[in-house]
């Protein structure tokens, strides 16, 4: 079995299971091994009831005391019983498990594991898992992986498949030389893959994760350095003169550019008119007004008689940019002839677009990956803008650039990262920062609440809708997962629920990444046109969506998201003249969780927020929450793995310094590995 073996080869996987795996983008043995667990269940040492911390999962070793109490509420059978361990008493509640009354013996000792809740002065566990003492002891201190699932696929089933694949899998030979492995203190790739799926303990997990993160960063940075060599000081083939078009456009806009926008616009103009080809990253917090800068650059390109292209990571965003530009053209008479090119267009529509792009009739092309498909031939591509570029691999950026003869490159990103990291991650680009928000913005009002507040939140949303405003509600999941009873809200059911609790005239719809692109576009268009009032969505809307009439952002299971990501979500409101509100709903009772979320109240500075979050979370927390939702690494996190990122960066420098073409014998395997990685465009997570 190797990377490309279809998962249908796994014993026990039939067509039905294959389809379920396909839903998770798992088609081959390699995909399965790369679908790392999202979390682990630990069978830790039981604690005393008195010390069991509310809000956390733990195990207690205790005896059943007193007579169980049964009741029925409609179809639900509820069984309450007490347990005690000498330090205190805890109440257990079970649903639809009447048989436990008999199987759990009075006075018998068991281990109960579940989430502890506080009720009044007492403590409570609902539906804990029950273990015989020996049974628990046998797996004590083991970490059991928990995978991302889909309806119909259980954690148990995924685990079995992973085990089987691991025992037959042919791993790529080690590609780092011994010196590098030792200097960076890395375990082997095989140990790492085994260790990430079935770690014996936390130490194994930590070193497994470290190797995988290192590899991911190493591949990325290596290809980035190569790219830099290629793009450094390329001659500017398209020296552009300043034209009146951009000044006229600016004079007509209802607002002046901020100082920061003006500064960056000058940098862009100077690049495009200067001796060298532009390679520039524009970094600016959400809402800082990056789109207008792109439009200005594209307008200057068209005015000089060339073509420009703008690539967005999602169709929703591409369509939105297209409409923004159309709006400007209608209002301000810009001399642009834009065309949209996205995957969901029909063959006929696409062919027509190719024609207009090939003939040069369209001087601005806006779209998704479709822009870099082989069939697209440009007449005179001189500028390529990529929005929210962290969603793209370097290779994709290169492909688009190859469409023209070394066109100017402008990359926009809202990811708040410190300069030292930016230099590593975007080493091949010059960096401009839009470090100022437009002045007309009212600060967003935030609140962090628990689930008891929901009813009030719905009332509030209904009130805003009544005033003519719109709202987003974000849920972490698309659909309910099978297996353990999920505490996560999901988009589909939530939208149904909202329809019932909000007044009938409030128009509710949902949006998630697994919908067909055409449906996503339609929903987003309807929302933009205010034909929908409340949009229940996953984080697909996190990237750059701009509907300034939306004033409420409600996030369910906020504890599940990294603060940097919540900050991005918050950036979807407060984009217009109306007062906007953010409601972060946390289902966790943990004190630290609430404290962590409160950071969002203290600041509107994305970078400050990300670094405070990092300070608060201990180094032990390896999984669970990703700091940022938007930097596209599969396992590495540029914030919490900043140290490994720096290490990988130094390792790349060292290897390239000693052997720039990887010609030495000791680097033969590495050369092979990297050329494969380059051909595959490196596997970056995409939404
Ligand atoms: P982002 O930087 O997140 O991509 P956008 O470019 O989408 O932000 O801009 C957000 C909103 O701010 C848009 O509605 C845009 O028209 C508006 N905007 C941009 N620049 C200014 C400015 N200088 N003054 C006022 N509003 C602005
Ligand atoms: Mg944007």
Coordinates of N, CA, C and O in Angstrom, one line a residue, residues 314-320 323 340-345 368 510-512 515-529 532:
X314 N -12.4 31.9 -3.1 CA -13.7 31.2 -3.2 C -14.5 31.9 -4.3 O -14.3 33.1 -4.6
X315 N -15.5 31.2 -4.8 CA -16.4 31.8 -5.9 C -17.2 32.9 -5.3 O -17.4 33.9 -5.9
X316 N -17.6 32.7 -4.0 CA -18.4 33.7 -3.4 C -17.6 35.1 -3.4 O -18.2 36.1 -3.8
X317 N -16.4 35.0 -3.1 CA -15.6 36.2 -3.0 C -15.3 36.8 -4.4 O -15.3 38.0 -4.7
X318 N -15.0 35.8 -5.4 CA -14.8 36.3 -6.8 C -16.0 37.0 -7.3 O -15.8 38.1 -7.9
X319 N -17.2 36.4 -7.1 CA -18.4 37.1 -7.6 C -18.6 38.4 -7.0 O -18.9 39.4 -7.6
X320 N -18.3 38.5 -5.7 CA -18.5 39.7 -5.0 C -17.5 40.8 -5.5 O -17.9 42.0 -5.7
X323 N -18.8 42.1 -8.8 CA -19.9 43.0 -8.7 C -19.5 44.4 -8.1 O -20.0 45.4 -8.6
X340 N -16.0 37.6 -15.7 CA -15.9 36.7 -14.6 C -15.6 35.3 -15.1 O -16.1 34.9 -16.1
X341 N -14.7 34.6 -14.4 CA -14.4 33.2 -14.8 C -14.3 32.4 -13.5 O -13.3 32.5 -12.7
X342 N -15.3 31.6 -13.3 CA -15.4 30.7 -12.1 C -15.8 29.3 -12.6 O -16.4 29.1 -13.6
X343 N -15.5 28.3 -11.7 CA -15.7 26.9 -12.0 C -17.1 26.5 -12.4 O -17.4 25.7 -13.2
X344 N -18.1 27.2 -11.7 CA -19.5 26.8 -11.9 C -20.1 27.3 -13.2 O -21.3 27.0 -13.4
X345 N -19.4 28.1 -14.0 CA -20.0 28.6 -15.2 C -20.1 27.4 -16.2 O -19.4 26.4 -16.1
X368 N -11.7 32.5 -9.8 CA -11.0 31.6 -8.8 C -9.9 30.9 -9.5 O -9.4 31.4 -10.5
X510 N -29.1 29.2 4.8 CA -27.8 28.8 5.3 C -26.8 28.6 4.1 O -27.2 28.6 2.9
X511 N -25.6 28.6 4.5 CA -24.5 28.5 3.6 C -23.3 27.7 4.2 O -23.0 27.9 5.3
X512 N -22.8 26.8 3.4 CA -21.6 26.1 3.9 C -20.7 25.6 2.7 O -21.2 25.6 1.6
X515 N -21.7 23.0 -0.1 CA -22.8 23.2 -1.1 C -22.1 23.3 -2.5 O -21.0 23.6 -2.6
X516 N -23.0 23.1 -3.5 CA -22.5 23.3 -4.9 C -22.1 24.8 -5.1 O -22.8 25.7 -4.6
X517 N -21.0 25.1 -5.8 CA -20.6 26.5 -5.9 C -21.7 27.4 -6.4 O -21.9 28.5 -5.9
X518 N -22.5 26.9 -7.4 CA -23.5 27.8 -7.9 C -24.6 28.1 -6.8 O -25.0 29.2 -6.8
X519 N -24.9 27.1 -5.9 CA -25.8 27.4 -4.9 C -25.2 28.4 -3.9 O -25.9 29.3 -3.4
X520 N -23.9 28.3 -3.6 CA -23.3 29.2 -2.7 C -23.4 30.6 -3.2 O -23.7 31.6 -2.5
X521 N -23.0 30.7 -4.5 CA -23.1 32.1 -5.2 C -24.5 32.7 -5.1 O -24.6 33.9 -4.8
X522 N -25.5 31.8 -5.3 CA -26.8 32.3 -5.4 C -27.2 32.9 -4.0 O -27.7 34.0 -3.8
X523 N -26.9 32.0 -2.9 CA -27.3 32.5 -1.6 C -26.5 33.8 -1.2 O -27.1 34.7 -0.7
X524 N -25.3 33.9 -1.6 CA -24.5 35.0 -1.2 C -25.0 36.3 -2.0 O -25.1 37.4 -1.4
X525 N -25.4 36.0 -3.3 CA -26.0 37.2 -4.0 C -27.3 37.6 -3.4 O -27.6 38.8 -3.3
X526 N -28.1 36.6 -3.0 CA -29.4 37.0 -2.4 C -29.2 37.7 -1.0 O -29.9 38.7 -0.7
X527 N -28.2 37.3 -0.3 CA -27.9 38.0 0.9 C -27.4 39.4 0.6 O -27.8 40.4 1.3
X528 N -26.5 39.6 -0.3 CA -26.0 40.9 -0.7 C -27.2 41.8 -1.1 O -27.2 43.0 -0.9
X529 N -28.1 41.2 -1.9 CA -29.3 42.0 -2.4 C -30.3 42.2 -1.3 O -31.4 42.7 -1.6
X532 N -32.3 38.0 1.8 CA -32.1 37.2 3.0 C -31.8 38.1 4.1 O -31.0 39.0 4.0

